[in-house]
mmCIF file of C-alpha atoms in Angstrom:
data_model
loop_
_atom_site.group_PDB
_atom_site.id
_atom_site.type_symbol
_atom_site.label_atom_id
_atom_site.label_comp_id
_atom_site.label_asym_id
_atom_site.label_seq_id
_atom_site.Cartn_x
_atom_site.Cartn_y
_atom_site.Cartn_z
ATOM 1 C CA MET A 1 -37.355 -8.139 62.326
ATOM 2 C CA TRP A 2 -40.866 -9.173 61.064
ATOM 3 C CA GLY A 3 -43.067 -12.285 61.438
ATOM 4 C CA ARG A 4 -42.704 -14.341 64.492
ATOM 5 C CA ARG A 5 -40.852 -11.707 66.387
ATOM 6 C CA LEU A 6 -42.759 -8.778 65.101
ATOM 7 C CA SER A 7 -40.526 -5.970 66.384
ATOM 8 C CA ALA A 8 -40.569 -2.216 65.326
ATOM 9 C CA VAL A 9 -40.097 -1.528 61.686
ATOM 10 C CA ALA A 10 -37.113 0.548 60.982
ATOM 11 C CA THR A 11 -37.715 3.982 59.144
ATOM 12 C CA ALA A 12 -37.891 3.623 55.376
ATOM 13 C CA GLY A 13 -35.459 6.792 54.846
ATOM 14 C CA ALA A 14 -32.699 4.950 56.767
ATOM 15 C CA LEU A 15 -33.169 1.981 54.610
ATOM 16 C CA ALA A 16 -32.758 3.532 51.237
ATOM 17 C CA ALA A 17 -29.077 2.739 51.004
ATOM 18 C CA PRO A 18 -29.536 -1.070 50.417
ATOM 19 C CA LEU A 19 -31.356 -0.145 46.966
ATOM 20 C CA ALA A 20 -28.025 1.428 45.745
ATOM 21 C CA GLY A 21 -27.260 -0.117 42.475
ATOM 22 C CA CYS A 22 -30.986 -0.665 41.452
ATOM 23 C CA VAL A 23 -31.250 2.747 39.595
ATOM 24 C CA PRO A 24 -28.147 3.471 37.443
ATOM 25 C CA GLY A 25 -26.131 6.666 37.900
ATOM 26 C CA SER A 26 -26.372 9.866 35.747
ATOM 27 C CA GLY A 27 -23.819 8.451 33.477
ATOM 28 C CA SER A 28 -25.460 5.191 32.519
ATOM 29 C CA ALA A 29 -27.239 4.920 29.218
ATOM 30 C CA ALA A 30 -31.021 4.392 29.391
ATOM 31 C CA PRO A 31 -32.057 0.878 28.808
ATOM 32 C CA THR A 32 -34.100 0.011 25.621
ATOM 33 C CA LYS A 33 -37.671 -0.138 26.754
ATOM 34 C CA ALA A 34 -39.791 -3.017 25.520
ATOM 35 C CA ALA A 35 -43.405 -2.297 24.643
ATOM 36 C CA GLU A 36 -45.560 -2.655 27.701
ATOM 37 C CA ALA A 37 -48.968 -4.546 27.165
ATOM 38 C CA THR A 38 -51.973 -2.915 27.792
ATOM 39 C CA ALA A 39 -52.929 -2.588 31.613
ATOM 40 C CA TYR A 40 -55.806 -4.751 32.882
ATOM 41 C CA ALA A 41 -58.983 -2.530 33.389
ATOM 42 C CA SER A 42 -59.156 -3.275 37.130
ATOM 43 C CA GLU A 43 -57.990 -5.740 39.974
ATOM 44 C CA ALA A 44 -61.098 -7.803 38.995
ATOM 45 C CA GLN A 45 -59.807 -8.464 35.629
ATOM 46 C CA LEU A 46 -56.511 -9.951 36.790
ATOM 47 C CA PRO A 47 -55.739 -13.597 35.922
ATOM 48 C CA GLU A 48 -55.500 -15.692 39.082
ATOM 49 C CA LYS A 49 -54.560 -19.454 39.168
ATOM 50 C CA LEU A 50 -52.952 -22.069 41.388
ATOM 51 C CA ALA A 51 -49.523 -22.936 40.259
ATOM 52 C CA SER A 52 -48.503 -26.440 39.462
ATOM 53 C CA ASP A 53 -46.547 -26.873 42.811
ATOM 54 C CA GLY A 54 -50.314 -26.815 44.444
ATOM 55 C CA THR A 55 -49.534 -24.372 46.880
ATOM 56 C CA THR A 56 -48.426 -21.028 44.993
ATOM 57 C CA ILE A 57 -51.416 -18.685 43.964
ATOM 58 C CA THR A 58 -50.152 -16.483 41.123
ATOM 59 C CA VAL A 59 -51.807 -13.179 40.189
ATOM 60 C CA GLY A 60 -51.307 -11.230 36.953
ATOM 61 C CA ASP A 61 -49.782 -11.546 33.492
ATOM 62 C CA PRO A 62 -47.666 -14.739 33.373
ATOM 63 C CA ALA A 63 -45.280 -12.944 30.735
ATOM 64 C CA ALA A 64 -44.618 -9.899 33.287
ATOM 65 C CA ARG A 65 -40.902 -9.204 33.660
ATOM 66 C CA THR A 66 -40.759 -9.033 37.265
ATOM 67 C CA THR A 67 -41.917 -11.639 39.791
ATOM 68 C CA VAL A 68 -42.726 -10.654 43.222
ATOM 69 C CA ARG A 69 -43.579 -13.648 45.896
ATOM 70 C CA VAL A 70 -45.007 -12.797 49.106
ATOM 71 C CA TYR A 71 -45.083 -15.030 52.157
ATOM 72 C CA GLU A 72 -47.789 -14.216 54.572
ATOM 73 C CA ASP A 73 -49.814 -15.330 57.554
ATOM 74 C CA PRO A 74 -53.278 -13.672 57.662
ATOM 75 C CA ARG A 75 -53.342 -13.283 61.318
ATOM 76 C CA CYS A 76 -49.679 -11.667 61.319
ATOM 77 C CA PRO A 77 -50.424 -7.988 62.229
ATOM 78 C CA VAL A 78 -47.199 -6.937 60.214
ATOM 79 C CA VAL A 79 -48.994 -8.268 57.197
ATOM 80 C CA GLU A 80 -51.750 -6.242 57.946
ATOM 81 C CA GLU A 81 -49.343 -3.303 58.244
ATOM 82 C CA PHE A 82 -47.938 -3.942 54.844
ATOM 83 C CA GLU A 83 -51.596 -3.598 53.458
ATOM 84 C CA LEU A 84 -52.500 -0.737 55.324
ATOM 85 C CA SER A 85 -49.389 1.235 54.622
ATOM 86 C CA GLY A 86 -49.907 1.167 50.979
ATOM 87 C CA GLY A 87 -47.305 -1.200 50.140
ATOM 88 C CA ALA A 88 -49.618 -3.910 49.117
ATOM 89 C CA SER A 89 -51.589 -1.465 47.034
ATOM 90 C CA VAL A 90 -48.347 -0.606 45.054
ATOM 91 C CA LEU A 91 -47.876 -4.237 44.431
ATOM 92 C CA ARG A 92 -51.680 -4.646 43.070
ATOM 93 C CA ALA A 93 -51.171 -1.479 40.969
ATOM 94 C CA LYS A 94 -47.864 -2.856 39.313
ATOM 95 C CA THR A 95 -49.686 -6.190 38.841
ATOM 96 C CA ILE A 96 -52.688 -4.623 37.225
ATOM 97 C CA SER A 97 -49.956 -2.511 34.783
ATOM 98 C CA ARG A 98 -48.413 -5.832 33.873
ATOM 99 C CA GLN A 99 -45.177 -4.801 35.315
ATOM 100 C CA VAL A 100 -45.487 -7.371 38.014
ATOM 101 C CA LYS A 101 -46.611 -10.939 38.360
ATOM 102 C CA THR A 102 -47.253 -11.639 41.944
ATOM 103 C CA GLU A 103 -46.914 -14.976 43.797
ATOM 104 C CA TYR A 104 -48.404 -15.794 47.259
ATOM 105 C CA THR A 105 -47.534 -18.523 49.728
ATOM 106 C CA PHE A 106 -49.526 -18.686 52.906
ATOM 107 C CA ALA A 107 -48.537 -19.725 56.243
ATOM 108 C CA SER A 108 -50.840 -20.487 59.306
ATOM 109 C CA PHE A 109 -48.278 -20.726 62.329
ATOM 110 C CA ARG A 110 -49.827 -17.642 64.012
ATOM 111 C CA ASP A 111 -52.679 -20.158 65.261
ATOM 112 C CA GLU A 112 -49.836 -21.673 67.480
ATOM 113 C CA SER A 113 -49.222 -18.737 69.480
ATOM 114 C CA LEU A 114 -52.693 -17.051 69.378
ATOM 115 C CA GLY A 115 -54.799 -20.256 69.668
ATOM 116 C CA GLY A 116 -57.750 -21.172 67.507
ATOM 117 C CA ASP A 117 -57.439 -21.840 63.887
ATOM 118 C CA GLY A 118 -58.197 -18.303 62.350
ATOM 119 C CA SER A 119 -55.156 -18.513 59.931
ATOM 120 C CA LYS A 120 -56.013 -21.909 58.775
ATOM 121 C CA ARG A 121 -59.666 -20.977 58.102
ATOM 122 C CA ALA A 122 -58.611 -17.595 56.349
ATOM 123 C CA VAL A 123 -56.104 -19.686 54.134
ATOM 124 C CA ASN A 124 -58.893 -22.116 53.226
ATOM 125 C CA ALA A 125 -61.311 -19.064 52.416
ATOM 126 C CA LEU A 126 -58.642 -17.581 50.225
ATOM 127 C CA ARG A 127 -58.074 -20.654 48.364
ATOM 128 C CA ALA A 128 -61.939 -20.952 47.655
ATOM 129 C CA ALA A 129 -62.067 -17.332 46.541
ATOM 130 C CA LEU A 130 -59.425 -18.351 43.992
ATOM 131 C CA ASP A 131 -61.889 -20.991 42.656
ATOM 132 C CA ALA A 132 -64.442 -17.942 42.406
ATOM 133 C CA GLY A 133 -62.055 -15.712 40.382
ATOM 134 C CA ARG A 134 -62.059 -13.126 43.184
ATOM 135 C CA PHE A 135 -58.914 -13.869 45.293
ATOM 136 C CA THR A 136 -57.432 -10.531 44.824
ATOM 137 C CA GLU A 137 -60.269 -8.370 46.140
ATOM 138 C CA TYR A 138 -61.067 -10.904 49.031
ATOM 139 C CA HIS A 139 -57.367 -11.084 49.991
ATOM 140 C CA ALA A 140 -57.062 -7.302 50.343
ATOM 141 C CA LEU A 141 -60.313 -7.059 52.340
ATOM 142 C CA LEU A 142 -59.512 -9.879 54.623
ATOM 143 C CA ILE A 143 -56.004 -8.560 55.483
ATOM 144 C CA ARG A 144 -57.313 -5.043 56.085
ATOM 145 C CA ASN A 145 -59.602 -6.373 58.556
ATOM 146 C CA ARG A 146 -57.179 -8.452 60.440
ATOM 147 C CA THR A 147 -57.594 -6.362 63.797
ATOM 148 C CA SER A 148 -61.397 -6.417 63.899
ATOM 149 C CA ALA A 149 -61.401 -9.997 63.154
ATOM 150 C CA GLU A 150 -58.821 -10.740 65.918
ATOM 151 C CA LEU A 151 -60.959 -8.763 68.428
ATOM 152 C CA SER A 152 -63.710 -11.017 67.999
ATOM 153 C CA GLY A 153 -62.437 -14.510 67.482
ATOM 154 C CA GLY A 154 -59.854 -14.306 64.952
ATOM 155 C CA TYR A 155 -61.287 -15.241 61.375
ATOM 156 C CA THR A 156 -64.220 -17.431 62.330
ATOM 157 C CA THR A 157 -66.214 -18.846 59.688
ATOM 158 C CA GLY A 158 -68.958 -16.441 60.260
ATOM 159 C CA GLN A 159 -66.531 -13.426 59.865
ATOM 160 C CA LEU A 160 -64.871 -14.704 56.604
ATOM 161 C CA LEU A 161 -68.308 -15.272 55.067
ATOM 162 C CA LYS A 162 -69.411 -11.768 56.215
ATOM 163 C CA LEU A 163 -66.248 -10.294 54.878
ATOM 164 C CA ALA A 164 -66.956 -12.137 51.464
ATOM 165 C CA ALA A 165 -70.373 -10.592 51.015
ATOM 166 C CA LYS A 166 -68.703 -7.337 50.399
ATOM 167 C CA VAL A 167 -66.964 -8.644 47.509
ATOM 168 C CA PRO A 168 -69.344 -8.655 44.373
ATOM 169 C CA GLY A 169 -69.795 -12.143 42.904
ATOM 170 C CA LEU A 170 -67.782 -14.095 45.661
ATOM 171 C CA ARG A 171 -70.699 -15.568 47.930
ATOM 172 C CA GLY A 172 -72.518 -18.553 46.516
ATOM 173 C CA LYS A 173 -73.185 -22.155 47.314
ATOM 174 C CA GLU A 174 -69.716 -23.478 46.451
ATOM 175 C CA PHE A 175 -67.811 -20.804 48.122
ATOM 176 C CA ASP A 176 -69.956 -20.906 51.389
ATOM 177 C CA HIS A 177 -69.605 -24.702 51.438
ATOM 178 C CA ALA A 178 -65.816 -24.629 50.980
ATOM 179 C CA VAL A 179 -65.514 -22.180 54.034
ATOM 180 C CA THR A 180 -67.834 -23.816 56.206
ATOM 181 C CA THR A 181 -66.458 -27.499 55.740
ATOM 182 C CA MET A 182 -62.813 -26.369 55.188
ATOM 183 C CA LYS A 183 -62.746 -28.055 51.797
ATOM 184 C CA TYR A 184 -59.154 -27.024 51.265
ATOM 185 C CA ARG A 185 -57.635 -28.084 54.460
ATOM 186 C CA SER A 186 -55.041 -29.984 52.523
ATOM 187 C CA PHE A 187 -53.962 -26.828 50.639
ATOM 188 C CA VAL A 188 -53.546 -25.240 54.166
ATOM 189 C CA THR A 189 -51.316 -27.753 55.168
ATOM 190 C CA ALA A 190 -49.359 -27.955 52.090
ATOM 191 C CA SER A 191 -48.992 -24.206 52.084
ATOM 192 C CA GLN A 192 -47.738 -24.160 55.503
ATOM 193 C CA ALA A 193 -45.211 -26.792 54.618
ATOM 194 C CA ALA A 194 -44.053 -24.942 51.556
ATOM 195 C CA TYR A 195 -43.412 -21.717 53.898
ATOM 196 C CA ASP A 196 -41.449 -23.852 56.341
ATOM 197 C CA ALA A 197 -39.238 -25.245 53.635
ATOM 198 C CA ALA A 198 -38.574 -21.877 52.054
ATOM 199 C CA ASP A 199 -35.156 -21.541 53.898
ATOM 200 C CA GLY A 200 -34.271 -25.094 53.525
ATOM 201 C CA PRO A 201 -35.313 -28.392 55.284
ATOM 202 C CA GLU A 202 -34.383 -27.411 58.803
ATOM 203 C CA SER A 203 -35.980 -23.868 58.710
ATOM 204 C CA PHE A 204 -39.211 -22.656 60.260
ATOM 205 C CA GLY A 205 -39.972 -20.219 57.339
ATOM 206 C CA PRO A 206 -38.795 -16.707 56.487
ATOM 207 C CA GLY A 207 -41.339 -14.811 58.638
ATOM 208 C CA THR A 208 -44.287 -12.777 57.307
ATOM 209 C CA PRO A 209 -44.410 -10.655 55.534
ATOM 210 C CA THR A 210 -41.252 -11.698 53.534
ATOM 211 C CA VAL A 211 -40.783 -10.451 49.849
ATOM 212 C CA VAL A 212 -38.921 -12.008 47.108
ATOM 213 C CA ILE A 213 -38.213 -10.218 43.717
ATOM 214 C CA ASN A 214 -36.889 -11.922 40.946
ATOM 215 C CA ASP A 215 -35.564 -14.950 43.194
ATOM 216 C CA LYS A 216 -33.697 -12.543 45.362
ATOM 217 C CA ARG A 217 -35.171 -11.775 48.873
ATOM 218 C CA VAL A 218 -35.736 -8.264 50.216
ATOM 219 C CA PRO A 219 -33.278 -8.486 53.082
ATOM 220 C CA GLU A 220 -34.453 -7.991 56.611
ATOM 221 C CA ALA A 221 -32.432 -4.707 57.035
ATOM 222 C CA ALA A 222 -34.535 -3.219 54.243
ATOM 223 C CA ASN A 223 -37.687 -4.284 55.304
ATOM 224 C CA GLY A 224 -39.029 -0.947 55.912
ATOM 225 C CA LEU A 225 -38.947 -0.100 52.340
ATOM 226 C CA LEU A 226 -41.990 -2.275 52.051
ATOM 227 C CA PHE A 227 -44.000 -0.008 54.387
ATOM 228 C CA ASP A 228 -43.433 3.285 52.597
ATOM 229 C CA LYS A 229 -45.500 3.439 49.206
ATOM 230 C CA SER A 230 -43.104 5.839 47.550
ATOM 231 C CA LEU A 231 -39.986 4.016 48.293
ATOM 232 C CA PHE A 232 -41.475 0.721 47.438
ATOM 233 C CA ASP A 233 -42.901 1.831 44.135
ATOM 234 C CA GLY A 234 -39.550 3.491 43.231
ATOM 235 C CA MET A 235 -37.864 -0.005 44.102
ATOM 236 C CA LEU A 236 -40.189 -1.919 41.965
ATOM 237 C CA THR A 237 -39.884 0.425 38.966
ATOM 238 C CA GLY A 238 -36.239 0.290 39.354
ATOM 239 C CA ILE A 239 -36.118 -3.403 39.186
ATOM 240 C CA HIS A 240 -38.376 -3.753 36.457
ATOM 241 C CA THR A 241 -36.553 -1.214 34.274
ATOM 242 C CA TYR A 242 -32.962 -2.355 35.580
ATOM 243 C CA PRO A 243 -33.492 -6.079 36.619
ATOM 244 C CA GLU A 244 -29.587 -6.912 36.116
ATOM 245 C CA LYS A 245 -28.994 -4.262 38.704
ATOM 246 C CA TRP A 246 -31.247 -6.004 41.547
ATOM 247 C CA LYS A 247 -28.432 -6.927 44.040
ATOM 248 C CA PRO A 248 -29.972 -6.423 47.506
ATOM 249 C CA VAL A 249 -27.799 -6.089 50.533
ATOM 250 C CA SER A 250 -27.875 -9.043 52.698
#
């Protein structure tokens, strides 16, 4: 289990079985491979935008064949683990190569159990980074520094600005004002509502991180795959190559 209950992650090797069927057997014919568009030069070149629903932050080529949606609370230690284990870097690399379009929905429920408003301030800052065209770089940096932030107050305004100074082109009058005044408070609230509604009107959200690939959720039993770079890379490659075979075990 991940998210609210935060129990130990199962070993990736034991969870390889749920991917059976993603890659065809030796007797299957190879698919006809469509020409891939040229990869972006770096993460700084990735298109970033707010979707029409007002809560989804979309990164990457809109025409990418595979869509990965990630639900995250910035103060969740398992979200940090996803970043530090390399799973998130695999996702960024696939987005840069145009194989994947990544969508983010941000929650802030960890403030309730930890106290303070660090998650809300972090989500607000991420929205401000989107306006500055530096969401991807700031998002990775912010999540990688979750532990150090938590040890000194939990994503305070000062910490968020200090981290932003490490992202070229991010700090400036508009960004700093948005962070210090909680300019995107309504986005934070709406994003939490979108997270809560992800499992239906009576749900409290799916837990973080939760990954949904082409509208099919990676099941809880296979959560360990997200934390193994090699397995997660192979999983995304298989789904991209054989999208019709993506049938996760529930």
